[in-house]
Each structure stands twice: as C-alpha cells, then as structure tokens.
Amino acid sequence: MTDRNQELFARAQLSIPAGVNSPVRAFRAVGGTPPFFERASGANLWDANGKRYVDYVGSWGPMVAGHCHPAVVEAVREAASRALSFGAPTEAEIELAEAIRRHVPSIELLRLVSSGTEATMTAIRLARGHTGRSAIVKFEGCYHGHADSLLVKAGSGALTFGNPSSAGVPAETAQHTIVLDYNDTAQAQALFAARGAQIAGVIVEPVAGNMNLVLPEPGFLHALRELCSRHGAVLIFDEVMTGFRVAIGGAQAHFGIEPDLTTLGKVIGGGLPVGAVGGRRAIMERIAPLGPVYQAGTLSGNPVAVAAGLATLRLVEQPGFQDRVAAATRALTGGLADAAREAGVPFSAQSIGSMFGIYFRATAPASFAEVMQSDRERFGRFFHAMLARGVYLAPSAYEAGFVSAAHGAAEIDATLAAARASFRELA
Ligand SMILES: *Cc1c(COP(=O)(O)O)cnc(C)c1O
C-alpha cells in the first residue's frame, strides 16, 4: 500500500522548506514522517491515508470546543457569505472585544491582531512607548512568538543582556532583552535591584506551555507583579496559550493577579487567525491613532476569523464547560501516570484547566533546567508508539498538550488503552 503521507512529505519539500510552514511540524524532534491531515471532527483527525487519530494538539491550543463544532462552522459560513474582509470596522469586532473584557477584567481596552506573535510584538512596543525605557525581561523556555526582541537566550550571566537565539536577529536588538530563569524569584529581585529603572517591561507565560508544561511556583507571579509596580515597569502576561484554557479568565483569574497588559490568541480565534493585546487604559491609549505607538493590520479583526472566535467563546462561556474539560484532562493525566507506574516507566503528568504536561522523569519539572533533564529518547519512542495506535500527541517533548470538550470517556479510555500498551513496549 502506498503511504500518502510519505508521498506528500516528499512533494512538500520540493516547494516548502522542510515541507512545513512552521518548524515543529517537520517532526525533527521525534523523527519520521508527519501525517498530512485531511479532515477533523470533534476529538478526531484523519490523515491522508484515512487513518484516524485522537488529537491532543488541538492546532496547538485553539480547538478547545473540538474540531468543526457545528456552531463554529455555521458562524464561519454565515460570516463568509456576507464578506471575507472589509479592512473597516464591523459590529462583530465589538462583540468579541466585549466578550474578552467581560472575562478578563484587567483588559480595559484591546486591539485585535492576526497572531500571537503580532500581539506580543505590540505589547513590547507599548511597554517601551509607555515607559520610555528599552530593556525587556523574559524567561528562558517561555515562547512569545518570533519577533526579534523575543528570540533571545540568556547571556553569559543571568543579569547580563541576552544573545540572539536565531540567526538574523541583530545583537544590538537582543541586547535590550534580559533572560532570567522561570520560577527564580530571587534572581528577578536581584535584577530589579540592580537596574529596575531601565526595565520597560516583563513578559511571562503565567503558566509556561512552550517548555512542556511548567507551573509557576507559589509567589513567583506575585513577586513579578510587585517588582513591576514598584519600579514602574509594565507586567505583560502572555496568555496566548493559557487564555480561556487555564480558566475562562485565563491564568490571571486562576492566580488572582492583574497584569498591566495581556496578550491573547489561539482560543479567541477558534482555529482562525486572531490575536489580541489589551490592558490598562492608560497604556492602551498610547496606541495609534490615540497615541504615538504605531500598530496596524490589513486583516486585523477579519470578519470570518472574528466569527469563529466569537462562536468559540460562546461555547466556552456555557455553564460547566471549563469544569468538564478540566475533569477530562485530569482523567487523562491520572490514567497516563497509572499506566506508566504499572509498566515501571519513570514518568509524571499534570494538568491545569485543559492544558497538560507529560514528562519522562519521576516528578513534574519546576524549571527549564528540569525540563531539559527529561528522557527525550524515551519520549520519542512513546510518541511513535502512540501515533501508531491512533493517538496524536505533540511531536516534541517540549510542548504542552490540549484536551477539548469533544474528548469524552470513550476517547480518554481509548487513549489510556493505547498508553498501557505503549508504556509496556518501553519498559
Ligand atoms: C503560540 C504562542 C505565541 C505565538 O502565537 P502565534 O499565533 O503562533 O504567532 C505566543 N505566545 C505564546 C505563549 C504562545 O503559546
């Protein structure tokens, strides 16, 4: 039988670098051929060979309501039949902005953009424009999209300015970004004590979901809030992944902390390209045309994308939605941990809301360094064993997983059966 995935992967590489339009899709971290997908429904995906998978990637977060939810598809169809784009204001944009503000009270004003990267890039520019300062603080292992200022790794010492983590980023740009260790409160305090007056803002994933899943330790986010307030820096919560996932009001609602700016994406587009940057009125009023910080977008607030996002938020808002998805996620991680224990494989798993992490190490990691200590080779074997059994996990040990409202007991049970067999293969 011909393998259509292999054929398509070979053909794709003739026109597209590595055959993919975003690097992790190329399966370099796990090896092998990525499935090319043809359709999706609920918790399931079908690839070009017609093979079905239970999906735990969810398009990297947006698909919290499940794939092709009829209400979302109908909203998109209806919007598309009226207009694909105006490049001019629409009522639906107000409704989406109002829905976001209702659930995320720290957002007084917000602007819609078309990706998470655009949102964080704008948040950084606003922090600098608002404070008149240049330095930005980020944390190793947190990902905030691919803007130059944020593709930076730690310099020679923790409190020195950073180095580019990508070719093409000028050292002069990276020098304005300071990279600290996630969950190291004392280090952040030392930095602010040394050069608080230079710092425009701190950007952080309030739950880190781009180095697998790392939870903030008690007090870490509160300390960042306190340091930014004391030194006049802008605290930016990058909730592109955690927004409407960790809780309906995002991680800031879960932990009870109000950032100055919040970036959103993923769920608020329901699978189409929507991002947002919002926060305190005094900062957001600096944005063009109200203020001097420039920002714009031809397709920002696109009516079809906004319709998908709004329909998704309407589902997420339904009573019990968050609790149901969070319970399914806990059932998954609990079951995976049990299956690993029975097979004698060192493993741990945890979740928050509908995000989860699985780790090939005995305890859940609390830092980037601990994430790096997990057994990557074992993860790769587990990943392929699960893929063969029809379970699609993120093809990297450094990504969070996602459960949707369409993942019922049947899907979780099938996943756990596949996991028991896969863990036994590893043992
Ligand atoms: C996905 C992600 C981004 C980037 O969003 P894109 O839409 O891929 O540009 C930024 N920050 C976080 C926390 C993310 O998870």
Short mmCIF file of C-alpha atoms and ligand atoms in Angstrom, two decimals:
data_model
loop_
_atom_site.label_atom_id
_atom_site.label_comp_id
_atom_site.label_asym_id
_atom_site.label_seq_id
_atom_site.Cartn_x
_atom_site.Cartn_y
_atom_site.Cartn_z
CA MET A 1 0.00 0.00 0.00
CA THR A 2 1.39 3.42 -0.84
CA ASP A 3 1.86 5.76 2.07
CA ARG A 4 0.26 9.05 1.05
CA ASN A 5 1.89 10.85 4.00
CA GLN A 6 5.33 9.92 2.71
CA GLU A 7 4.44 10.94 -0.84
CA LEU A 8 3.10 14.29 0.30
CA PHE A 9 6.05 14.93 2.61
CA ALA A 10 8.49 14.31 -0.24
CA ARG A 11 6.50 16.53 -2.60
CA ALA A 12 6.09 19.29 0.01
CA GLN A 13 9.85 19.53 0.45
CA LEU A 14 10.24 20.49 -3.21
CA SER A 15 8.31 23.73 -2.63
CA ILE A 16 8.30 24.45 1.11
CA PRO A 17 11.37 24.50 3.42
CA ALA A 18 11.42 21.11 5.20
CA GLY A 19 7.93 20.58 3.77
CA VAL A 20 6.25 22.55 6.54
CA ASN A 21 5.05 26.07 7.28
CA SER A 22 6.09 26.04 10.96
CA PRO A 23 9.18 24.15 12.16
CA VAL A 24 7.84 21.75 14.82
CA ARG A 25 5.51 20.22 12.20
CA ALA A 26 8.53 18.66 10.48
CA PHE A 27 8.86 16.01 13.26
CA ARG A 28 12.60 16.72 13.63
CA ALA A 29 12.33 16.21 17.41
CA VAL A 30 10.82 12.73 17.10
CA GLY A 31 11.90 11.60 13.63
CA GLY A 32 9.73 10.03 10.97
CA THR A 33 7.12 11.35 8.60
CA PRO A 34 4.47 13.80 9.79
CA PRO A 35 0.90 12.83 8.91
CA PHE A 36 -0.69 15.17 6.38
CA PHE A 37 -4.20 15.81 7.64
CA GLU A 38 -7.34 15.93 5.55
CA ARG A 39 -10.18 16.49 7.97
CA ALA A 40 -11.16 16.67 11.62
CA SER A 41 -14.26 16.28 13.72
CA GLY A 42 -14.69 16.56 17.49
CA ALA A 43 -11.67 14.91 19.12
CA ASN A 44 -10.54 13.16 15.92
CA LEU A 45 -8.25 13.81 12.97
CA TRP A 46 -7.91 11.82 9.71
CA ASP A 47 -4.69 11.77 7.73
CA ALA A 48 -4.05 11.32 4.01
CA ASN A 49 -4.08 7.51 4.41
CA GLY A 50 -7.53 7.69 6.02
CA LYS A 51 -6.05 6.76 9.42
CA ARG A 52 -7.90 8.20 12.39
CA TYR A 53 -6.23 9.76 15.46
CA VAL A 54 -7.43 11.09 18.80
CA ASP A 55 -5.99 14.61 18.79
CA TYR A 56 -4.15 16.12 21.78
CA VAL A 57 -2.61 19.01 19.86
CA GLY A 58 -5.81 20.87 19.03
CA SER A 59 -3.99 23.03 16.47
CA TRP A 60 -1.64 23.96 19.36
CA GLY A 61 -4.46 25.22 21.54
CA PRO A 62 -7.29 26.90 19.65
CA MET A 63 -9.62 23.91 19.28
CA VAL A 64 -10.94 23.86 22.87
CA ALA A 65 -14.50 23.24 21.64
CA GLY A 66 -13.37 20.31 19.49
CA HIS A 67 -12.87 20.29 15.74
CA CYS A 68 -15.61 21.51 13.44
CA HIS A 69 -18.10 22.28 16.17
CA PRO A 70 -21.36 22.87 14.26
CA ALA A 71 -21.94 26.26 15.92
CA VAL A 72 -18.48 27.49 14.93
CA VAL A 73 -18.67 26.14 11.38
CA GLU A 74 -22.10 27.73 10.92
CA ALA A 75 -20.87 31.09 12.25
CA VAL A 76 -17.95 30.99 9.81
CA ARG A 77 -20.20 30.00 6.91
CA GLU A 78 -22.62 32.80 7.71
CA ALA A 79 -19.87 35.42 8.07
CA ALA A 80 -18.14 34.28 4.88
CA SER A 81 -21.36 34.54 2.92
CA ARG A 82 -21.61 38.22 3.91
CA ALA A 83 -17.98 39.30 3.43
CA LEU A 84 -14.47 37.85 3.61
CA SER A 85 -12.85 41.15 4.54
CA PHE A 86 -13.61 44.85 4.68
CA GLY A 87 -10.50 46.38 6.19
CA ALA A 88 -13.03 48.54 8.01
CA PRO A 89 -14.86 48.23 11.33
CA THR A 90 -17.64 45.69 12.00
CA GLU A 91 -20.05 45.06 14.86
CA ALA A 92 -18.68 41.55 15.47
CA GLU A 93 -15.31 43.02 16.50
CA ILE A 94 -17.04 44.95 19.27
CA GLU A 95 -18.80 41.78 20.43
CA LEU A 96 -15.52 39.84 20.56
CA ALA A 97 -13.80 42.71 22.42
CA GLU A 98 -16.71 42.90 24.88
CA ALA A 99 -16.64 39.13 25.48
CA ILE A 100 -12.91 39.27 26.19
CA ARG A 101 -13.27 42.24 28.55
CA ARG A 102 -16.13 40.57 30.41
CA HIS A 103 -13.94 37.58 31.27
CA VAL A 104 -10.58 39.33 31.65
CA PRO A 105 -11.25 42.45 33.76
CA SER A 106 -7.63 43.67 33.66
CA ILE A 107 -8.28 44.41 29.97
CA GLU A 108 -9.91 47.82 29.73
CA LEU A 109 -9.10 48.39 26.06
CA LEU A 110 -7.85 45.90 23.49
CA ARG A 111 -6.83 45.72 19.89
CA LEU A 112 -7.37 42.66 17.69
CA VAL A 113 -4.48 41.41 15.55
CA SER A 114 -3.97 38.25 13.48
CA SER A 115 -1.48 36.19 15.50
CA GLY A 116 0.05 35.73 18.91
CA THR A 117 3.36 36.99 17.55
CA GLU A 118 1.76 40.26 16.49
CA ALA A 119 0.15 40.60 19.92
CA THR A 120 3.38 40.15 21.89
CA MET A 121 5.36 42.35 19.49
CA THR A 122 2.83 45.11 20.05
CA ALA A 123 2.80 44.58 23.81
CA ILE A 124 6.58 45.03 23.90
CA ARG A 125 6.36 48.19 21.82
CA LEU A 126 3.63 49.55 24.09
CA ALA A 127 5.67 48.80 27.22
CA ARG A 128 8.63 50.67 25.74
CA GLY A 129 6.50 53.52 24.41
CA HIS A 130 4.72 53.89 27.74
CA THR A 131 7.81 53.87 29.94
CA GLY A 132 10.35 55.46 27.59
CA ARG A 133 12.71 52.60 28.56
CA SER A 134 14.29 49.92 26.36
CA ALA A 135 15.01 46.79 28.40
CA ILE A 136 12.62 43.85 28.32
CA VAL A 137 12.77 40.87 30.69
CA LYS A 138 11.77 37.39 29.56
CA PHE A 139 12.27 33.88 30.94
CA GLU A 140 14.23 31.00 29.44
CA GLY A 141 11.89 28.39 27.97
CA CYS A 142 8.98 30.79 27.56
CA TYR A 143 7.97 31.38 23.94
CA HIS A 144 6.30 34.58 22.88
CA GLY A 145 6.22 34.24 19.10
CA HIS A 146 9.00 35.07 16.69
CA ALA A 147 9.57 38.83 16.95
CA ASP A 148 13.25 39.84 17.06
CA SER A 149 13.22 41.17 20.65
CA LEU A 150 11.88 37.86 21.93
CA LEU A 151 14.13 35.41 20.06
CA VAL A 152 16.76 35.83 22.73
CA LYS A 153 18.55 33.45 25.06
CA ALA A 154 20.44 34.18 28.24
CA GLY A 155 23.78 35.99 28.02
CA SER A 156 26.92 34.97 29.88
CA GLY A 157 25.48 35.76 33.31
CA ALA A 158 21.88 35.80 34.43
CA LEU A 159 21.77 39.55 34.88
CA THR A 160 23.52 40.45 31.65
CA PHE A 161 21.80 41.27 28.41
CA GLY A 162 20.84 38.44 26.09
CA ASN A 163 22.14 36.89 22.86
CA PRO A 164 20.07 36.16 19.75
CA SER A 165 18.60 32.64 19.70
CA SER A 166 18.06 32.91 15.94
CA ALA A 167 20.31 33.97 13.10
CA GLY A 168 19.10 37.22 11.61
CA VAL A 169 18.41 38.90 14.96
CA PRO A 170 20.92 41.75 15.43
CA ALA A 171 22.97 41.52 18.62
CA GLU A 172 22.01 45.17 19.20
CA THR A 173 18.35 44.13 19.37
CA ALA A 174 18.98 41.15 21.64
CA GLN A 175 21.00 43.37 23.96
CA HIS A 176 17.78 45.03 25.09
CA THR A 177 16.35 41.71 26.30
CA ILE A 178 17.36 40.17 29.63
CA VAL A 179 16.65 36.47 30.04
CA LEU A 180 16.03 35.07 33.54
CA ASP A 181 15.15 31.62 34.92
CA TYR A 182 11.45 30.82 35.24
CA ASN A 183 10.36 30.44 38.88
CA ASP A 184 13.56 32.08 40.21
CA THR A 185 12.07 34.92 42.25
CA ALA A 186 15.35 35.88 43.94
CA GLN A 187 17.01 36.36 40.55
CA ALA A 188 14.24 38.69 39.36
CA GLN A 189 14.51 40.66 42.61
CA ALA A 190 18.27 40.99 42.17
CA LEU A 191 17.85 42.22 38.60
CA PHE A 192 15.34 44.89 39.58
CA ALA A 193 17.51 45.97 42.49
CA ALA A 194 20.44 46.44 40.09
CA ARG A 195 18.68 48.08 37.16
CA GLY A 196 14.95 48.48 37.81
CA ALA A 197 14.91 51.98 36.32
CA GLN A 198 15.95 50.65 32.88
CA ILE A 199 13.28 47.99 32.60
CA ALA A 200 10.31 48.75 30.33
CA GLY A 201 8.50 45.51 30.98
CA VAL A 202 8.48 41.87 31.98
CA ILE A 203 6.83 39.35 29.68
CA VAL A 204 5.95 35.94 31.08
CA GLU A 205 3.79 32.93 30.33
CA PRO A 206 1.84 32.77 33.61
CA VAL A 207 1.75 29.01 33.07
CA ALA A 208 4.65 28.01 30.85
CA GLY A 209 3.35 25.90 27.96
CA ASN A 210 6.21 26.12 25.50
CA MET A 211 8.74 24.10 27.52
CA ASN A 212 6.27 21.26 28.03
CA LEU A 213 4.07 22.44 30.95
CA VAL A 214 5.69 24.20 33.91
CA LEU A 215 3.51 25.69 36.63
CA PRO A 216 4.52 28.91 38.36
CA GLU A 217 5.67 28.28 41.91
CA PRO A 218 3.63 29.97 44.64
CA GLY A 219 4.73 33.59 44.91
CA PHE A 220 6.63 33.82 41.60
CA LEU A 221 3.98 35.72 39.64
CA HIS A 222 3.05 37.82 42.67
CA ALA A 223 6.70 38.82 43.01
CA LEU A 224 6.83 39.89 39.37
CA ARG A 225 3.67 41.96 39.90
CA GLU A 226 5.19 43.61 42.95
CA LEU A 227 8.55 44.33 41.25
CA CYS A 228 6.91 45.86 38.17
CA SER A 229 4.63 48.06 40.29
CA ARG A 230 7.48 49.25 42.49
CA HIS A 231 9.81 50.06 39.59
CA GLY A 232 7.27 51.43 37.11
CA ALA A 233 7.70 48.56 34.63
CA VAL A 234 4.87 47.04 32.61
CA LEU A 235 3.89 43.48 33.54
CA ILE A 236 2.81 41.55 30.44
CA PHE A 237 1.08 38.20 30.82
CA ASP A 238 1.37 36.30 27.57
CA GLU A 239 -1.90 34.35 27.72
CA VAL A 240 -1.89 33.39 24.04
CA MET A 241 -1.98 29.77 25.17
CA THR A 242 -3.50 30.00 28.66
CA GLY A 243 -6.33 32.42 27.85
CA PHE A 244 -9.75 30.72 28.05
CA ARG A 245 -7.85 27.45 28.79
CA VAL A 246 -6.39 27.57 32.32
CA ALA A 247 -9.65 29.23 33.40
CA ILE A 248 -12.20 31.23 31.48
CA GLY A 249 -10.45 34.38 32.68
CA GLY A 250 -7.05 32.87 31.92
CA ALA A 251 -4.16 32.23 34.29
CA GLN A 252 -4.57 35.74 35.77
CA ALA A 253 -8.02 34.74 37.05
CA HIS A 254 -6.72 31.42 38.34
CA PHE A 255 -3.86 33.04 40.30
CA GLY A 256 -5.65 36.30 41.15
CA ILE A 257 -3.07 38.66 39.63
CA GLU A 258 -3.77 41.66 37.37
CA PRO A 259 -1.09 42.24 34.74
CA ASP A 260 -0.81 45.63 33.02
CA LEU A 261 -1.03 44.11 29.54
CA THR A 262 -2.31 40.75 28.34
CA THR A 263 -1.73 39.06 25.01
CA LEU A 264 -4.24 36.57 23.67
CA GLY A 265 -4.51 34.34 20.60
CA LYS A 266 -5.28 30.69 19.86
CA VAL A 267 -8.72 30.09 21.54
CA ILE A 268 -10.01 33.61 20.75
CA GLY A 269 -9.79 32.74 17.05
CA GLY A 270 -11.37 29.29 17.38
CA GLY A 271 -8.92 27.96 14.76
CA LEU A 272 -8.73 31.04 12.53
CA PRO A 273 -6.06 33.76 12.86
CA VAL A 274 -6.96 36.13 15.72
CA GLY A 275 -4.75 37.61 18.40
CA ALA A 276 -5.29 40.46 20.82
CA VAL A 277 -3.31 42.82 23.01
CA GLY A 278 -5.10 44.64 25.78
CA GLY A 279 -4.82 46.00 29.26
CA ARG A 280 -4.83 49.15 31.31
CA ARG A 281 -6.45 52.11 29.60
CA ALA A 282 -3.52 54.45 30.30
CA ILE A 283 -1.17 52.11 28.41
CA MET A 284 -3.56 51.12 25.61
CA GLU A 285 -4.32 54.79 24.91
CA ARG A 286 -0.72 55.12 23.72
CA ILE A 287 -1.56 53.05 20.63
CA ALA A 288 -2.15 54.67 17.22
CA PRO A 289 -4.22 56.65 16.39
CA LEU A 290 -4.86 57.71 20.03
CA GLY A 291 -1.16 57.84 20.83
CA PRO A 292 2.35 57.68 19.39
CA VAL A 293 2.92 53.87 19.47
CA TYR A 294 2.31 52.65 15.93
CA GLN A 295 0.44 49.43 15.18
CA ALA A 296 -1.81 48.37 12.29
CA GLY A 297 -3.06 45.35 10.32
CA THR A 298 -4.77 44.92 6.93
CA LEU A 299 -6.68 41.84 8.07
CA SER A 300 -6.96 42.71 11.80
CA GLY A 301 -10.46 41.94 13.07
CA ASN A 302 -11.19 39.92 9.93
CA PRO A 303 -14.93 39.15 9.97
CA VAL A 304 -14.62 35.42 9.27
CA ALA A 305 -11.90 34.92 11.89
CA VAL A 306 -13.78 37.00 14.44
CA ALA A 307 -16.94 34.94 13.81
CA ALA A 308 -15.02 31.73 14.58
CA GLY A 309 -13.56 33.23 17.74
CA LEU A 310 -16.85 34.64 18.98
CA ALA A 311 -18.71 31.36 18.36
CA THR A 312 -15.95 29.50 20.25
CA LEU A 313 -16.10 31.89 23.22
CA ARG A 314 -19.91 31.46 23.32
CA LEU A 315 -19.34 27.72 23.79
CA VAL A 316 -16.58 28.22 26.36
CA GLU A 317 -18.92 30.51 28.31
CA GLN A 318 -21.58 27.82 28.73
CA PRO A 319 -22.03 26.75 32.36
CA GLY A 320 -19.86 23.79 33.26
CA PHE A 321 -17.78 23.87 30.07
CA GLN A 322 -14.45 24.63 31.77
CA ASP A 323 -15.06 22.18 34.62
CA ARG A 324 -15.96 19.39 32.21
CA VAL A 325 -12.88 19.82 30.02
CA ALA A 326 -10.62 20.20 33.07
CA ALA A 327 -12.04 16.97 34.55
CA ALA A 328 -11.41 15.10 31.29
CA THR A 329 -7.85 16.44 31.28
CA ARG A 330 -7.27 15.26 34.87
CA ALA A 331 -8.69 11.82 33.97
CA LEU A 332 -6.20 11.66 31.11
CA THR A 333 -3.11 12.65 33.12
CA GLY A 334 -4.10 10.48 36.09
CA GLY A 335 -4.64 7.49 33.81
CA LEU A 336 -1.34 8.04 31.99
CA ALA A 337 0.56 8.20 35.29
CA ASP A 338 -1.12 4.97 36.45
CA ALA A 339 -0.29 3.21 33.19
CA ALA A 340 3.37 4.26 33.40
CA ARG A 341 3.61 3.12 37.02
CA GLU A 342 2.18 -0.32 36.14
CA ALA A 343 4.79 -0.65 33.40
CA GLY A 344 7.61 0.60 35.67
CA VAL A 345 8.44 3.60 33.45
CA PRO A 346 9.69 6.76 35.25
CA PHE A 347 7.03 9.26 34.28
CA SER A 348 4.85 12.04 35.63
CA ALA A 349 1.97 14.10 34.33
CA GLN A 350 -0.07 17.09 35.45
CA SER A 351 -2.71 19.46 34.14
CA ILE A 352 -4.21 22.87 34.73
CA GLY A 353 -7.55 23.58 33.12
CA SER A 354 -7.45 21.84 29.74
CA MET A 355 -3.65 22.03 29.31
CA PHE A 356 -1.43 19.13 30.32
CA GLY A 357 2.19 18.11 30.53
CA ILE A 358 3.71 14.61 30.32
CA TYR A 359 7.29 14.11 31.45
CA PHE A 360 9.67 11.19 31.19
CA ARG A 361 11.09 11.85 34.65
CA ALA A 362 9.86 10.95 38.12
CA THR A 363 8.48 14.36 39.11
CA ALA A 364 6.94 17.31 37.29
CA PRO A 365 9.63 19.90 36.41
CA ALA A 366 9.62 23.35 38.03
CA SER A 367 12.27 24.94 35.83
CA PHE A 368 13.66 24.94 32.30
CA ALA A 369 16.73 23.05 33.57
CA GLU A 370 14.50 20.30 34.99
CA VAL A 371 12.52 20.11 31.75
CA MET A 372 15.81 19.53 29.94
CA GLN A 373 16.55 16.58 32.24
CA SER A 374 13.59 14.55 30.97
CA ASP A 375 14.30 11.49 28.83
CA ARG A 376 13.82 12.76 25.29
CA GLU A 377 14.73 9.48 23.62
CA ARG A 378 12.01 7.69 25.61
CA PHE A 379 9.52 10.40 24.75
CA GLY A 380 10.27 9.88 21.04
CA ARG A 381 9.64 6.14 21.30
CA PHE A 382 6.42 6.71 23.28
CA PHE A 383 5.27 9.32 20.77
CA HIS A 384 5.64 6.90 17.85
CA ALA A 385 4.09 4.00 19.77
CA MET A 386 1.04 6.19 20.47
CA LEU A 387 0.92 7.55 16.91
CA ALA A 388 0.86 4.00 15.54
CA ARG A 389 -2.09 3.29 17.85
CA GLY A 390 -4.00 6.35 16.63
CA VAL A 391 -3.14 8.92 19.30
CA TYR A 392 -1.71 12.22 18.06
CA LEU A 393 0.46 13.88 20.73
CA ALA A 394 2.60 16.98 20.16
CA PRO A 395 5.70 15.82 18.23
CA SER A 396 8.13 17.25 20.80
CA ALA A 397 8.88 16.71 24.48
CA TYR A 398 8.77 20.49 24.95
CA GLU A 399 5.15 21.19 24.14
CA ALA A 400 2.05 21.22 26.32
CA GLY A 401 -0.92 19.03 25.35
CA PHE A 402 -4.52 20.10 24.93
CA VAL A 403 -7.87 18.45 25.60
CA SER A 404 -11.15 19.66 24.10
CA ALA A 405 -14.80 19.48 25.08
CA ALA A 406 -15.18 16.73 22.47
CA HIS A 407 -12.84 14.40 24.40
CA GLY A 408 -15.34 12.16 26.21
CA ALA A 409 -14.88 9.00 28.25
CA ALA A 410 -14.62 6.89 25.07
CA GLU A 411 -11.70 8.93 23.69
CA ILE A 412 -9.89 9.06 27.04
CA ASP A 413 -10.35 5.30 27.58
CA ALA A 414 -9.05 4.52 24.09
CA THR A 415 -6.06 6.77 24.73
CA LEU A 416 -5.28 5.06 28.04
CA ALA A 417 -5.52 1.61 26.44
CA ALA A 418 -3.01 2.77 23.80
CA ALA A 419 -0.82 4.21 26.55
CA ARG A 420 -0.77 0.95 28.57
CA ALA A 421 0.42 -0.95 25.51
CA SER A 422 2.93 1.78 24.57
CA PHE A 423 4.43 2.04 28.07
CA ARG A 424 4.81 -1.77 28.17
CA GLU A 425 6.79 -1.52 24.92
CA LEU A 426 9.16 0.99 26.54
CA ALA A 427 9.70 -0.87 29.78
C1 LIG B 1 1.57 30.27 20.33
C2 LIG B 1 2.13 31.29 21.21
C3 LIG B 1 2.55 32.54 20.73
C4 LIG B 1 2.64 32.86 19.26
O1 LIG B 1 1.40 32.84 18.64
P1 LIG B 1 1.36 32.69 17.04
O2 LIG B 1 -0.09 32.85 16.73
O3 LIG B 1 1.92 31.36 16.74
O4 LIG B 1 2.18 33.80 16.47
C5 LIG B 1 2.94 33.49 21.64
N1 LIG B 1 2.94 33.24 22.96
C6 LIG B 1 2.55 32.05 23.46
C7 LIG B 1 2.54 31.85 24.93
C8 LIG B 1 2.15 31.04 22.61
O5 LIG B 1 1.82 29.84 23.11
#
